[in-house]
Short mmCIF file of N, CA and C and ligand atoms in Angstrom, two decimals:
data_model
loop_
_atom_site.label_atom_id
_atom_site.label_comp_id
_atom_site.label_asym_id
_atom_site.label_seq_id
_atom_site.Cartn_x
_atom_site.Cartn_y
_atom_site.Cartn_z
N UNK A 213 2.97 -98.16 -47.13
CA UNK A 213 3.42 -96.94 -46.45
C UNK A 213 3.14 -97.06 -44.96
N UNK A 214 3.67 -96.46 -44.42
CA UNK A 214 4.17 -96.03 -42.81
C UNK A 214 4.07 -94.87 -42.41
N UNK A 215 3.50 -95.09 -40.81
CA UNK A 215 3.30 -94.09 -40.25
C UNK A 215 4.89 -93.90 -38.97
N UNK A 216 5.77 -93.27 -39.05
CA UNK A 216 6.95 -93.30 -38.45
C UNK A 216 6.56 -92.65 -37.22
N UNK A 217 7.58 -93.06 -36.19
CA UNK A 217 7.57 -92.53 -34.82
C UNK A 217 8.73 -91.34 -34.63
N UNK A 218 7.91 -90.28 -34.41
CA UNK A 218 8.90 -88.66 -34.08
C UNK A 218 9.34 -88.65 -33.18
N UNK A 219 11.10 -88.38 -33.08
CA UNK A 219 11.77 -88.31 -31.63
C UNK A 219 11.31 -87.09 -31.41
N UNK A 220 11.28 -86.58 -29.92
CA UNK A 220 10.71 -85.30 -29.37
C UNK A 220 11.86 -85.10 -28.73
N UNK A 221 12.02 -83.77 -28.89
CA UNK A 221 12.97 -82.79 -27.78
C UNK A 221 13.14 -82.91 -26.07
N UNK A 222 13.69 -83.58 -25.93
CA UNK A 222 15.14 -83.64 -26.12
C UNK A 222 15.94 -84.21 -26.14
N UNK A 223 15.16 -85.42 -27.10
CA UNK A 223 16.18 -86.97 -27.55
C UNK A 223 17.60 -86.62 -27.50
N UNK A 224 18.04 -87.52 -27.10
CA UNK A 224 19.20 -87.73 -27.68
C UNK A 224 20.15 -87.74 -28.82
N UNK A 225 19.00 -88.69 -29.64
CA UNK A 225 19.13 -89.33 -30.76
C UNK A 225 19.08 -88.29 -31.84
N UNK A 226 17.93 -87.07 -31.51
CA UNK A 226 18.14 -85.61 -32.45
C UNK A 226 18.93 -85.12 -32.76
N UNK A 227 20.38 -85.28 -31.86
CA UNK A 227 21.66 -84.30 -31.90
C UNK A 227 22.66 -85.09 -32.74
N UNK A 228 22.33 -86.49 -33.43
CA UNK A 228 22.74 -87.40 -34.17
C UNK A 228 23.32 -86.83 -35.28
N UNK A 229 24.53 -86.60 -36.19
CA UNK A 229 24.90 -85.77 -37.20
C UNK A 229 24.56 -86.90 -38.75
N UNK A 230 23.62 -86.33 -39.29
CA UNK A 230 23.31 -87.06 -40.42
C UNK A 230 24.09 -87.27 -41.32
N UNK A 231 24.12 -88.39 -42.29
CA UNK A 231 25.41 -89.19 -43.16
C UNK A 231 24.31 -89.50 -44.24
N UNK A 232 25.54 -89.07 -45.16
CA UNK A 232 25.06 -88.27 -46.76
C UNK A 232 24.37 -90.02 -46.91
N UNK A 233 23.29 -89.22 -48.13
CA UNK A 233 22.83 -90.77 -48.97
C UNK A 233 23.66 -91.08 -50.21
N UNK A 234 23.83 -92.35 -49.87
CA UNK A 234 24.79 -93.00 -51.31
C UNK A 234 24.22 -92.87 -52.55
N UNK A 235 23.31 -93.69 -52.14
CA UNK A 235 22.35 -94.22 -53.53
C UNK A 235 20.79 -94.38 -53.27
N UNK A 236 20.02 -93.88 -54.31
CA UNK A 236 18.86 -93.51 -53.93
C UNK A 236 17.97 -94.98 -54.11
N UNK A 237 18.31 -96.15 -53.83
CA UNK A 237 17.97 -97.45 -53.47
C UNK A 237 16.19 -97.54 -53.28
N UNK A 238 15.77 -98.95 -53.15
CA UNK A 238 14.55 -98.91 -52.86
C UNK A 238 14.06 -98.69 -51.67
N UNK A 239 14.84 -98.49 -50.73
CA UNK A 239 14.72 -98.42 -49.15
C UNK A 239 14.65 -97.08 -48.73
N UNK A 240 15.77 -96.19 -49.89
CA UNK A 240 15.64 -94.69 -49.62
C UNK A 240 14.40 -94.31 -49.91
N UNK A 241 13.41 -94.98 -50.97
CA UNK A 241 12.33 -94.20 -51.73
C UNK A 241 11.16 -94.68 -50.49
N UNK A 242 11.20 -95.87 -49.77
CA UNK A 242 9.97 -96.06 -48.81
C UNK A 242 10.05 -95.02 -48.20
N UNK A 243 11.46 -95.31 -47.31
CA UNK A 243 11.46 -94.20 -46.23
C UNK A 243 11.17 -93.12 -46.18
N UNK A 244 11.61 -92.41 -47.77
CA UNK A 244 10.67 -91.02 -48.53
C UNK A 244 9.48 -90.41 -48.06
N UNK A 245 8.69 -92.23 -48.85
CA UNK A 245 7.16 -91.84 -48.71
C UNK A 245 6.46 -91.98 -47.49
N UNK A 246 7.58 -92.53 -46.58
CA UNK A 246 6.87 -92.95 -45.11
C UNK A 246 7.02 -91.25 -44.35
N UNK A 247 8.31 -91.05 -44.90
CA UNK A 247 8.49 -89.86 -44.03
C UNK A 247 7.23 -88.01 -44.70
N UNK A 248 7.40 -88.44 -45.46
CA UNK A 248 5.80 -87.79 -46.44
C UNK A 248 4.51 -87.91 -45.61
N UNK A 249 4.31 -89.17 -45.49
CA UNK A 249 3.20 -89.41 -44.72
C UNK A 249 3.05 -89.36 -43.43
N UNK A 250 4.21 -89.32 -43.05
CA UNK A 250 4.73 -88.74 -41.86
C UNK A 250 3.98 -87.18 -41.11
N UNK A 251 5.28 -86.75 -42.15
CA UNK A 251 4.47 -85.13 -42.14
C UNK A 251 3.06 -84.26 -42.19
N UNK A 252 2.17 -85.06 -43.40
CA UNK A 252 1.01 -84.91 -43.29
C UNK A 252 0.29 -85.06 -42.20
N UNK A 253 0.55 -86.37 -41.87
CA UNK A 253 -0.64 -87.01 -40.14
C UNK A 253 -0.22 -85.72 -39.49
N UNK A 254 1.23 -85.41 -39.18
CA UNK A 254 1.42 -84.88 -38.19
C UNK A 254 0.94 -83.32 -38.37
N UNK A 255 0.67 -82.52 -39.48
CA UNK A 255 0.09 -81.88 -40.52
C UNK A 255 1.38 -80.65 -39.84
N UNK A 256 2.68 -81.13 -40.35
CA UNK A 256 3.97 -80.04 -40.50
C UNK A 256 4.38 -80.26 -42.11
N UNK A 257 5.32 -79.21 -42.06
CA UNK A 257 5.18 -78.82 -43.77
C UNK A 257 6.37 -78.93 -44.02
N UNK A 258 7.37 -79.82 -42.79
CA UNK A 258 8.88 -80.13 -43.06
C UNK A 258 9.32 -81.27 -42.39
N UNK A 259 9.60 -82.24 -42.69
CA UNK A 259 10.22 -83.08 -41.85
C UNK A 259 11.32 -83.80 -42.36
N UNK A 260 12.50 -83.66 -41.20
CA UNK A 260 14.26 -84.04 -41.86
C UNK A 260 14.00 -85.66 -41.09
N UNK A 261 14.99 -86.71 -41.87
CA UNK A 261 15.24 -87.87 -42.10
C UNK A 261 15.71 -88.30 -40.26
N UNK A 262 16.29 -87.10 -39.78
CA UNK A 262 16.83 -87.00 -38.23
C UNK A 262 15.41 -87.36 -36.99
N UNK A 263 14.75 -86.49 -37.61
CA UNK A 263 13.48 -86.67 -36.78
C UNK A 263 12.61 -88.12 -36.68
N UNK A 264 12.78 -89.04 -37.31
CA UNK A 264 12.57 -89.84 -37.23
C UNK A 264 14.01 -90.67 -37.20
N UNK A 265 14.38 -90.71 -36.54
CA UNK A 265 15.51 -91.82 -36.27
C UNK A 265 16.02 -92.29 -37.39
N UNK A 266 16.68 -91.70 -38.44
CA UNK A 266 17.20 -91.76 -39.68
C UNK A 266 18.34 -90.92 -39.76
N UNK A 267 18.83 -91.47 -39.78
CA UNK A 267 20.51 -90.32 -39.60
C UNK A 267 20.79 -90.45 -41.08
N UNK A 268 20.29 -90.21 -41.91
CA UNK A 268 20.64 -89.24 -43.61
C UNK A 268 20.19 -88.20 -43.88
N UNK A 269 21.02 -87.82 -44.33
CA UNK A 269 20.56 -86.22 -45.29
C UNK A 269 19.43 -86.28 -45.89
N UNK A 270 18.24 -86.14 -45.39
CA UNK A 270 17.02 -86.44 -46.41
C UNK A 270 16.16 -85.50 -45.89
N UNK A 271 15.44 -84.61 -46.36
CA UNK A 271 14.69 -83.90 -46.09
C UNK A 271 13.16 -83.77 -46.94
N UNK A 272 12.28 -83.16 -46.04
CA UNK A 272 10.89 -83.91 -46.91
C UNK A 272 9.98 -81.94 -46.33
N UNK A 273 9.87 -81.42 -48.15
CA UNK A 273 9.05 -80.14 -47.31
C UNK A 273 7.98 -79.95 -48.34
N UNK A 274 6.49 -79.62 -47.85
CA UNK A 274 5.39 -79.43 -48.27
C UNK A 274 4.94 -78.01 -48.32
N UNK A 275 4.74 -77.23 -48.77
CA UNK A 275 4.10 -75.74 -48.27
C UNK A 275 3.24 -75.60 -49.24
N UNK A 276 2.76 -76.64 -49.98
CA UNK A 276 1.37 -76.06 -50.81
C UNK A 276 -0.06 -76.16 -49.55
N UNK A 277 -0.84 -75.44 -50.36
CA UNK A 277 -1.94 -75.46 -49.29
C UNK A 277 -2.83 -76.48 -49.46
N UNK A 278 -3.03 -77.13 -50.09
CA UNK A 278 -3.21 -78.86 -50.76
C UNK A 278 -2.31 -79.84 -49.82
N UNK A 279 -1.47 -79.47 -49.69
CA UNK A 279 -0.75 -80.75 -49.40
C UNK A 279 -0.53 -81.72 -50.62
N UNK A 280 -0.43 -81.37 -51.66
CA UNK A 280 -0.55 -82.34 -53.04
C UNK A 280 0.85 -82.30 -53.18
N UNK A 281 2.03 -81.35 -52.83
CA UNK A 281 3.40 -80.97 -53.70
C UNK A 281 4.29 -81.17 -52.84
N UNK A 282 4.70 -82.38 -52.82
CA UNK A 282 5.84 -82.64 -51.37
C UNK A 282 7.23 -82.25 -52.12
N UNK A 283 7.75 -81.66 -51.97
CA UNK A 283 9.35 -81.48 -52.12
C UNK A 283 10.21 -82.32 -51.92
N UNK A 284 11.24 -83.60 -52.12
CA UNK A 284 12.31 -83.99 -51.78
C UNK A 284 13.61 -83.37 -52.19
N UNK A 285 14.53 -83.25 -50.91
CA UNK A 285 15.97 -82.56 -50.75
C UNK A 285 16.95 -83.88 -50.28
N UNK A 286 17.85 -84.50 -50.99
CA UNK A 286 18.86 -85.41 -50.66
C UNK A 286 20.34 -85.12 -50.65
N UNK A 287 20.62 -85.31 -49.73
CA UNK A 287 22.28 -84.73 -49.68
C UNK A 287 22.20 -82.85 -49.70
N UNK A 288 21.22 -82.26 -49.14
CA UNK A 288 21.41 -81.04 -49.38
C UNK A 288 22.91 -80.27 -48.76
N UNK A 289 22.49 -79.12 -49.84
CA UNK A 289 23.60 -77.86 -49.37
C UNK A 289 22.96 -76.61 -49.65
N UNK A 290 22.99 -76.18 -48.65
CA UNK A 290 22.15 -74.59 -48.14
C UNK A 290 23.30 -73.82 -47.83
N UNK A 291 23.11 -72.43 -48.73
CA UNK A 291 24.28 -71.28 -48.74
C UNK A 291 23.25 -70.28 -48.50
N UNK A 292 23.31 -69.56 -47.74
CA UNK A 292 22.73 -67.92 -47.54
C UNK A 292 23.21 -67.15 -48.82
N UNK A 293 22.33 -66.36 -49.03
CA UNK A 293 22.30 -65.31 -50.30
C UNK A 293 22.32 -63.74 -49.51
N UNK A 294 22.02 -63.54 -48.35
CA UNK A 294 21.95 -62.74 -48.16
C UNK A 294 22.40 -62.43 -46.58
N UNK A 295 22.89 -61.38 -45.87
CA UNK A 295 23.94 -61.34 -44.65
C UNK A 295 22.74 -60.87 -44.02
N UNK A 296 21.74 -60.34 -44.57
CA UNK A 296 20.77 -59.76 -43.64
C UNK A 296 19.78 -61.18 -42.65
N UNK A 297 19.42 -60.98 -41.28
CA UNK A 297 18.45 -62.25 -40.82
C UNK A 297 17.43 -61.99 -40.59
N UNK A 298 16.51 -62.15 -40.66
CA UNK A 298 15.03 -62.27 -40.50
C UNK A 298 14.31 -62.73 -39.12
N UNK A 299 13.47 -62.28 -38.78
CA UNK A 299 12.81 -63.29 -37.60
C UNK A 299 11.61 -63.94 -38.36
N UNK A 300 11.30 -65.21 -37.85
CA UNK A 300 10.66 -66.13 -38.46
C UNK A 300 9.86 -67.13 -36.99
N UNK A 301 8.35 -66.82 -36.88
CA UNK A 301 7.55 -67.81 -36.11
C UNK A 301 7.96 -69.22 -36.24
N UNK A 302 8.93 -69.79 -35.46
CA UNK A 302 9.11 -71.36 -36.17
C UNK A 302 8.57 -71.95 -34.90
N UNK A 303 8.17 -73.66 -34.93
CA UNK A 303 7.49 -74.41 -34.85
C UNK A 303 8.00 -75.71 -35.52
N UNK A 304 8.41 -76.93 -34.69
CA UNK A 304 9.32 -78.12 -35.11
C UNK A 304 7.81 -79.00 -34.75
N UNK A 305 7.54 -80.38 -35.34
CA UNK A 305 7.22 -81.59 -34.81
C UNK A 305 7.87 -82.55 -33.79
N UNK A 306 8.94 -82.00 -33.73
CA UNK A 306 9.41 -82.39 -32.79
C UNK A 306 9.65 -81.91 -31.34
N UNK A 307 9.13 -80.58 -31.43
CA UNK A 307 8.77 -79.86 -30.13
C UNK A 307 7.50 -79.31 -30.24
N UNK A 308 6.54 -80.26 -30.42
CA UNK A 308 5.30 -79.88 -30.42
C UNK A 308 4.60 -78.88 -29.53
N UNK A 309 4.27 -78.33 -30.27
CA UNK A 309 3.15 -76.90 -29.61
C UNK A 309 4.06 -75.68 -28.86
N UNK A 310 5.39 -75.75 -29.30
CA UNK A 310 6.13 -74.66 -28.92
C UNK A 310 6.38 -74.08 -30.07
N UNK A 311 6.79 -72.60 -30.33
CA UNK A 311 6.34 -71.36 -31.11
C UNK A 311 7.63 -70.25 -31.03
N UNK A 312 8.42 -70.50 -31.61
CA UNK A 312 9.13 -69.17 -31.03
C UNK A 312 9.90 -68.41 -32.18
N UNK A 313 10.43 -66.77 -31.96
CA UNK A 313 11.10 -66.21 -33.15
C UNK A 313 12.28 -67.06 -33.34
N UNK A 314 12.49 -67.10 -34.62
CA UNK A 314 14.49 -67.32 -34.89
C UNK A 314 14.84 -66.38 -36.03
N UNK A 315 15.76 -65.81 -35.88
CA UNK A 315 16.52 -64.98 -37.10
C UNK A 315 16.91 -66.02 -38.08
N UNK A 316 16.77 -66.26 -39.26
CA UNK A 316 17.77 -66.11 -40.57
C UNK A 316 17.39 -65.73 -41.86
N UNK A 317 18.65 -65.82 -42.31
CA UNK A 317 19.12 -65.16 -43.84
C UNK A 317 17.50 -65.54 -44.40
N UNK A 318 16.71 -64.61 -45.24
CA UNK A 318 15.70 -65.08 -46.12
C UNK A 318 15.57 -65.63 -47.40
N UNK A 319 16.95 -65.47 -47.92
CA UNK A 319 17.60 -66.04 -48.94
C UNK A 319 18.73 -66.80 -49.28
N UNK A 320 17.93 -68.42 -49.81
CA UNK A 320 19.60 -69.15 -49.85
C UNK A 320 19.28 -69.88 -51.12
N UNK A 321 20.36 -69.91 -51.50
CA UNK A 321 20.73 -71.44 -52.51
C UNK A 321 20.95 -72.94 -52.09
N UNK A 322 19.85 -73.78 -52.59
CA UNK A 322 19.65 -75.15 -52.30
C UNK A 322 20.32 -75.53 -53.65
N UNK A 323 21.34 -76.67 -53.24
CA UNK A 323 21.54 -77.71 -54.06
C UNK A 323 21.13 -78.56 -53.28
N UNK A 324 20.98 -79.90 -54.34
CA UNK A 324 20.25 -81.11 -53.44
C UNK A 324 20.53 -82.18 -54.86
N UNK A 325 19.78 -83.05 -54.40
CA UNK A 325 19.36 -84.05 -55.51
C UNK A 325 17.56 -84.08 -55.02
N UNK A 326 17.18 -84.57 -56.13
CA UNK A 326 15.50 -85.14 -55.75
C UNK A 326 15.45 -86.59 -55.53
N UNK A 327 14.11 -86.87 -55.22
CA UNK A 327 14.01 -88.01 -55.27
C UNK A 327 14.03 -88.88 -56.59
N UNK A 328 14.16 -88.77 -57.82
CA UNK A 328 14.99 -89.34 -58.46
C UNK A 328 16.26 -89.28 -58.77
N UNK A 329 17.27 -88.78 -58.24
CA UNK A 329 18.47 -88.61 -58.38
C UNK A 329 18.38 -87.44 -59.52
N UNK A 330 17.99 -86.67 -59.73
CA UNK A 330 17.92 -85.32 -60.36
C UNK A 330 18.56 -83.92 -59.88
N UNK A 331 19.21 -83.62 -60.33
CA UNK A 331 19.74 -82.20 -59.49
C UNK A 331 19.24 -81.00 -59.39
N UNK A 332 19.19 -80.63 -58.22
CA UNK A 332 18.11 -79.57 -57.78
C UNK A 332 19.02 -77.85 -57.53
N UNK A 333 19.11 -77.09 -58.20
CA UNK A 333 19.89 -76.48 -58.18
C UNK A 333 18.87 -74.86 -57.76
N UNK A 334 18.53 -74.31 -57.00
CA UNK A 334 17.66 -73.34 -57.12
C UNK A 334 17.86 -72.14 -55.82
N UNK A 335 17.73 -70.70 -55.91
CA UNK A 335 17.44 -70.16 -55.69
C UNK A 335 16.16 -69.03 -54.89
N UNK A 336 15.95 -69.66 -53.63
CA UNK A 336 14.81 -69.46 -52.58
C UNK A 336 14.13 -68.81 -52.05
N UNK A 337 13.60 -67.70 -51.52
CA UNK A 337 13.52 -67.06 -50.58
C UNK A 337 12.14 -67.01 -49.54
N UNK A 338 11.88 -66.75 -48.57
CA UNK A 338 10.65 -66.27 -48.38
C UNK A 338 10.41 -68.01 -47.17
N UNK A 339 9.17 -68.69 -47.31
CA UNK A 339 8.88 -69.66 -45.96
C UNK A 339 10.10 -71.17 -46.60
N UNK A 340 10.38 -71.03 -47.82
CA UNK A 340 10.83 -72.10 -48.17
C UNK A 340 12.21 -72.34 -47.53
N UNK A 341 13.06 -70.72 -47.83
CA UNK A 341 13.91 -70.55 -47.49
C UNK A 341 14.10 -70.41 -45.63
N UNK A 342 13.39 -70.27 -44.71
CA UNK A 342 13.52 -70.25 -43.66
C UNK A 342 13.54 -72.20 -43.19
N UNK A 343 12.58 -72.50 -44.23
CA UNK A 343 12.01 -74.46 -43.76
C UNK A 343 13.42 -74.80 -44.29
N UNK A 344 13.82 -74.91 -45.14
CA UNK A 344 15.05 -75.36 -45.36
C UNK A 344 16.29 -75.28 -44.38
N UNK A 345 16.49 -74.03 -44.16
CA UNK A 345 17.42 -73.72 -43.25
C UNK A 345 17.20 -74.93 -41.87
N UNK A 346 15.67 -74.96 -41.38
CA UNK A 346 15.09 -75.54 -40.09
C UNK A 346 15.48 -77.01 -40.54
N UNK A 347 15.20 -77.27 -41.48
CA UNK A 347 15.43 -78.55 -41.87
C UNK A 347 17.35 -79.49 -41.78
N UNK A 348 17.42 -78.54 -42.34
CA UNK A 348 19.40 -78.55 -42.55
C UNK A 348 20.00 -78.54 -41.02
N UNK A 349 19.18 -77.84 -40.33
CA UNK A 349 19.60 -77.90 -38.62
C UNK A 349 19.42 -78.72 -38.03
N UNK A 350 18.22 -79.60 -38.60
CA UNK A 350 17.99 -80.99 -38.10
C UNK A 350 19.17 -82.27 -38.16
N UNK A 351 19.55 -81.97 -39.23
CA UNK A 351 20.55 -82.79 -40.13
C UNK A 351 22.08 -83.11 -39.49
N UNK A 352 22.07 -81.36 -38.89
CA UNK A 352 23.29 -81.47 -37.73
C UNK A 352 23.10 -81.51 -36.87
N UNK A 353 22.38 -82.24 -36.34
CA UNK A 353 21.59 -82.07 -34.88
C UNK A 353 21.42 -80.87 -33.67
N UNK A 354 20.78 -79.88 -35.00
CA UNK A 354 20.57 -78.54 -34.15
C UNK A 354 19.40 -78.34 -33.81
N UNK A 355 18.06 -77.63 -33.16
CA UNK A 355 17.05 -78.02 -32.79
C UNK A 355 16.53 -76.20 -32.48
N UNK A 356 15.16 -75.79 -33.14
CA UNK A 356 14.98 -74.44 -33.20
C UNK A 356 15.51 -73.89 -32.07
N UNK A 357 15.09 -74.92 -31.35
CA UNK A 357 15.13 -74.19 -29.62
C UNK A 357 16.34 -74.04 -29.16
N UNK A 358 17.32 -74.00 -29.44
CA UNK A 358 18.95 -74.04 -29.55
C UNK A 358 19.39 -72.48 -29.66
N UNK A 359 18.19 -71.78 -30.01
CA UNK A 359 18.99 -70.71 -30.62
C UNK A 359 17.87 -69.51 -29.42
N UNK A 360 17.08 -70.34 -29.01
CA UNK A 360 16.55 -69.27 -27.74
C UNK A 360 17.19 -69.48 -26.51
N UNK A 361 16.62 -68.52 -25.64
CA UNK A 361 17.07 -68.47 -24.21
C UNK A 361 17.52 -69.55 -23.38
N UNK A 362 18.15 -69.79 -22.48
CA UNK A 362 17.96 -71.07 -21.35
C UNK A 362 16.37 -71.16 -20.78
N UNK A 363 15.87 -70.45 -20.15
CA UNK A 363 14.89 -70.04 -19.70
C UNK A 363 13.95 -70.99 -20.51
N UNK A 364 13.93 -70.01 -22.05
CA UNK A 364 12.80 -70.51 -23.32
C UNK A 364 13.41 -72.08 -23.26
N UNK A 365 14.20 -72.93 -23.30
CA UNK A 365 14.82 -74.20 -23.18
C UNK A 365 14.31 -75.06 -22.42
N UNK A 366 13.89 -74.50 -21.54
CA UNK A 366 13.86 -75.34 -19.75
C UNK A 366 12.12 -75.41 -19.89
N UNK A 367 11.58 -73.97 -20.62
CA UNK A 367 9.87 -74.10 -20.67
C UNK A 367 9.37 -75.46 -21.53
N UNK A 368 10.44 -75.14 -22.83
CA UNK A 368 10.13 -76.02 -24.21
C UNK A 368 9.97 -77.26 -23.62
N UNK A 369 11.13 -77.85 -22.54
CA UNK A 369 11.29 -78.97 -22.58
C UNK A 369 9.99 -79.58 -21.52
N UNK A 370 9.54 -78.38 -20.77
CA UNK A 370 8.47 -78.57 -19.47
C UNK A 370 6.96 -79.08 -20.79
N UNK A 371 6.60 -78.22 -21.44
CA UNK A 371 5.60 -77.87 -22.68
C UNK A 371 5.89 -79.40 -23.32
N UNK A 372 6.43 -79.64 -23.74
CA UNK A 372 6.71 -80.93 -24.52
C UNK A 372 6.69 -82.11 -23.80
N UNK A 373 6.58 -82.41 -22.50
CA UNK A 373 6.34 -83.18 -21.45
C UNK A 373 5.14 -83.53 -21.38
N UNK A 374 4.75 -82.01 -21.00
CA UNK A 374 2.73 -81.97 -20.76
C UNK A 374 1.88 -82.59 -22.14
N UNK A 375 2.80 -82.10 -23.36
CA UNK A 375 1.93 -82.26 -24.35
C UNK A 375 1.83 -83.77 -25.01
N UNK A 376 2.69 -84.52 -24.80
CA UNK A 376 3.29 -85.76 -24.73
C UNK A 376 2.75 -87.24 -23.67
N UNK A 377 2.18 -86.44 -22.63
CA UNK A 377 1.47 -87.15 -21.39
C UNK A 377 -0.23 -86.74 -22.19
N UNK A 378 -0.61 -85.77 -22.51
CA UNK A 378 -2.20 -85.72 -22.76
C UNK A 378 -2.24 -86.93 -24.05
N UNK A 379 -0.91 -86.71 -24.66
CA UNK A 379 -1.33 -87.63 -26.18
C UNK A 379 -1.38 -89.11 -25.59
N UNK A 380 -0.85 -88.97 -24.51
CA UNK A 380 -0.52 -90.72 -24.44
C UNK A 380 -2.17 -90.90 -23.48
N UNK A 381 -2.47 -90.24 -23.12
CA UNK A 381 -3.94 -89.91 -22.47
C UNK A 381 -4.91 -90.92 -22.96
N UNK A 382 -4.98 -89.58 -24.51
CA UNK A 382 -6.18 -89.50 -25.35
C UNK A 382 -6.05 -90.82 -26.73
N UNK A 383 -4.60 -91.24 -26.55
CA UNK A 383 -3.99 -92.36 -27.19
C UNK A 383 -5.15 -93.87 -26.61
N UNK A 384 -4.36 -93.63 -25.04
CA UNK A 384 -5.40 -94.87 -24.40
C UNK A 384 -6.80 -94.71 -24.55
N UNK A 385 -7.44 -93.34 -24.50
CA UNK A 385 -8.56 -93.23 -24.14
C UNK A 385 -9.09 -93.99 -25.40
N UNK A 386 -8.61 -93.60 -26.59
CA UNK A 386 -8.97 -94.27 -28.02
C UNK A 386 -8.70 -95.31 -28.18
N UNK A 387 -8.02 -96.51 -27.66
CA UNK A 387 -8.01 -97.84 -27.27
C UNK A 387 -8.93 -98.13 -26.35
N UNK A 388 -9.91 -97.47 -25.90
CA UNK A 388 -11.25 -98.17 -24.73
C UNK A 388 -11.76 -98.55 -25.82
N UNK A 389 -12.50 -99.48 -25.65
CA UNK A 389 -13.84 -100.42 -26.03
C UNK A 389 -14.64 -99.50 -26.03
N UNK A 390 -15.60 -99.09 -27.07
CA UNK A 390 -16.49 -98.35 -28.01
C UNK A 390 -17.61 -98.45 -26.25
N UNK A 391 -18.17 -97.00 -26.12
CA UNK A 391 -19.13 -96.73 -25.42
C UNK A 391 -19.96 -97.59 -25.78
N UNK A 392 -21.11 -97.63 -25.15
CA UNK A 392 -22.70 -98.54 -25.44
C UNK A 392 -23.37 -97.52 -26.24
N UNK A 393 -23.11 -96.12 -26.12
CA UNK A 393 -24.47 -95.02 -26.60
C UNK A 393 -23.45 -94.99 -28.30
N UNK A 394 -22.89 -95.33 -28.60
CA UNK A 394 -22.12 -95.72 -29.94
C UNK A 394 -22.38 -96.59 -30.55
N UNK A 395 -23.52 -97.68 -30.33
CA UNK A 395 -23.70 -98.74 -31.37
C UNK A 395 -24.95 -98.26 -32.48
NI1 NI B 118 11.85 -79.27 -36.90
#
């Protein structure tokens, strides 16, 4: 297993329109578990196949409080159940440490396949149904922050800069050679 590298906002490469999976092959199932393990390090509770430089329909969502119950969604299709929208605190890995409302439907129908080629036919509502939706936006290369202000756009992208320069910081700093008061 693998630890994958997250494109950040405002790749390019994010706005990439994802292409269905054929066949659930041995290459689809690494990438699975890489993108699983993915999510955990990064400790988000959704991560689409897009975000890591994977242009398939693959989606990977966790919301137990364990972290034990990863969800796989392949080839999904997300239908709203309901005309009413919701506001919802969302939060991408890929725009780290930005926070903002988005409206939608709180109820949809997922078809999918699983990760064994099993068909996933179910009825949602509530954080699953909002992650899904976030997820499926990934897929078409839509991005939370798409749906706020210019303003909120121009901060996200300032915020995701700063936060991106400390990691690469504290990255090096953790490549120094072990202090002396550490042996
Ligand atoms: Ni996201």
């Amino acid at each position: 297993m693998a630890l994958l590298p997250i494109l950040s906002y405002p790749d390019p490469r994010l706005r990439t329109i994802a292409k269905p999976v054929k066949e659930v092959t041995a290459e689809i199932k690494t990438l699975i578990k890489d993108m699983i393990e993915t999510m955990y390090d990064a400790q988000g509770i959704g991560l689409a196949a897009s975000q890591v430089d994977q242009h398939l329909q693959l989606i990977v969502i966790d919301l137990s409080e364990n972290k034990d119950s990863p969800r796989v969604f392949i080839n999904p299709k997300v239908t709203p159940l309901v005309e009413e929208k919701q506001p919802y605190e969302e939060g991408c890995l890929s725009v780290p440490e930005v926070y903002d409302s988005v409206e939608r439907p709180n109820k949809v129908r997922i078809e999918a396949l699983d990760e064994n080629g099993e068909k996933i036919d179910e009825e949602v509502e509530g954080l699953l149904a909002v992650c899904i939706q976030h997820e499926m936006d990934h897929l078409n290369g839509v991005i939370f922050v798409d749906y706020l202000s210019r303003l909120k756009q121009t901060r996200a992208r300032d915020k995701v800069r700063k936060v991106l320069k400390i990691r690469e910081k504290q990255e090096a700093a953790e490549a120094q050679p072990q202090a002396a008061t550490n042996v």
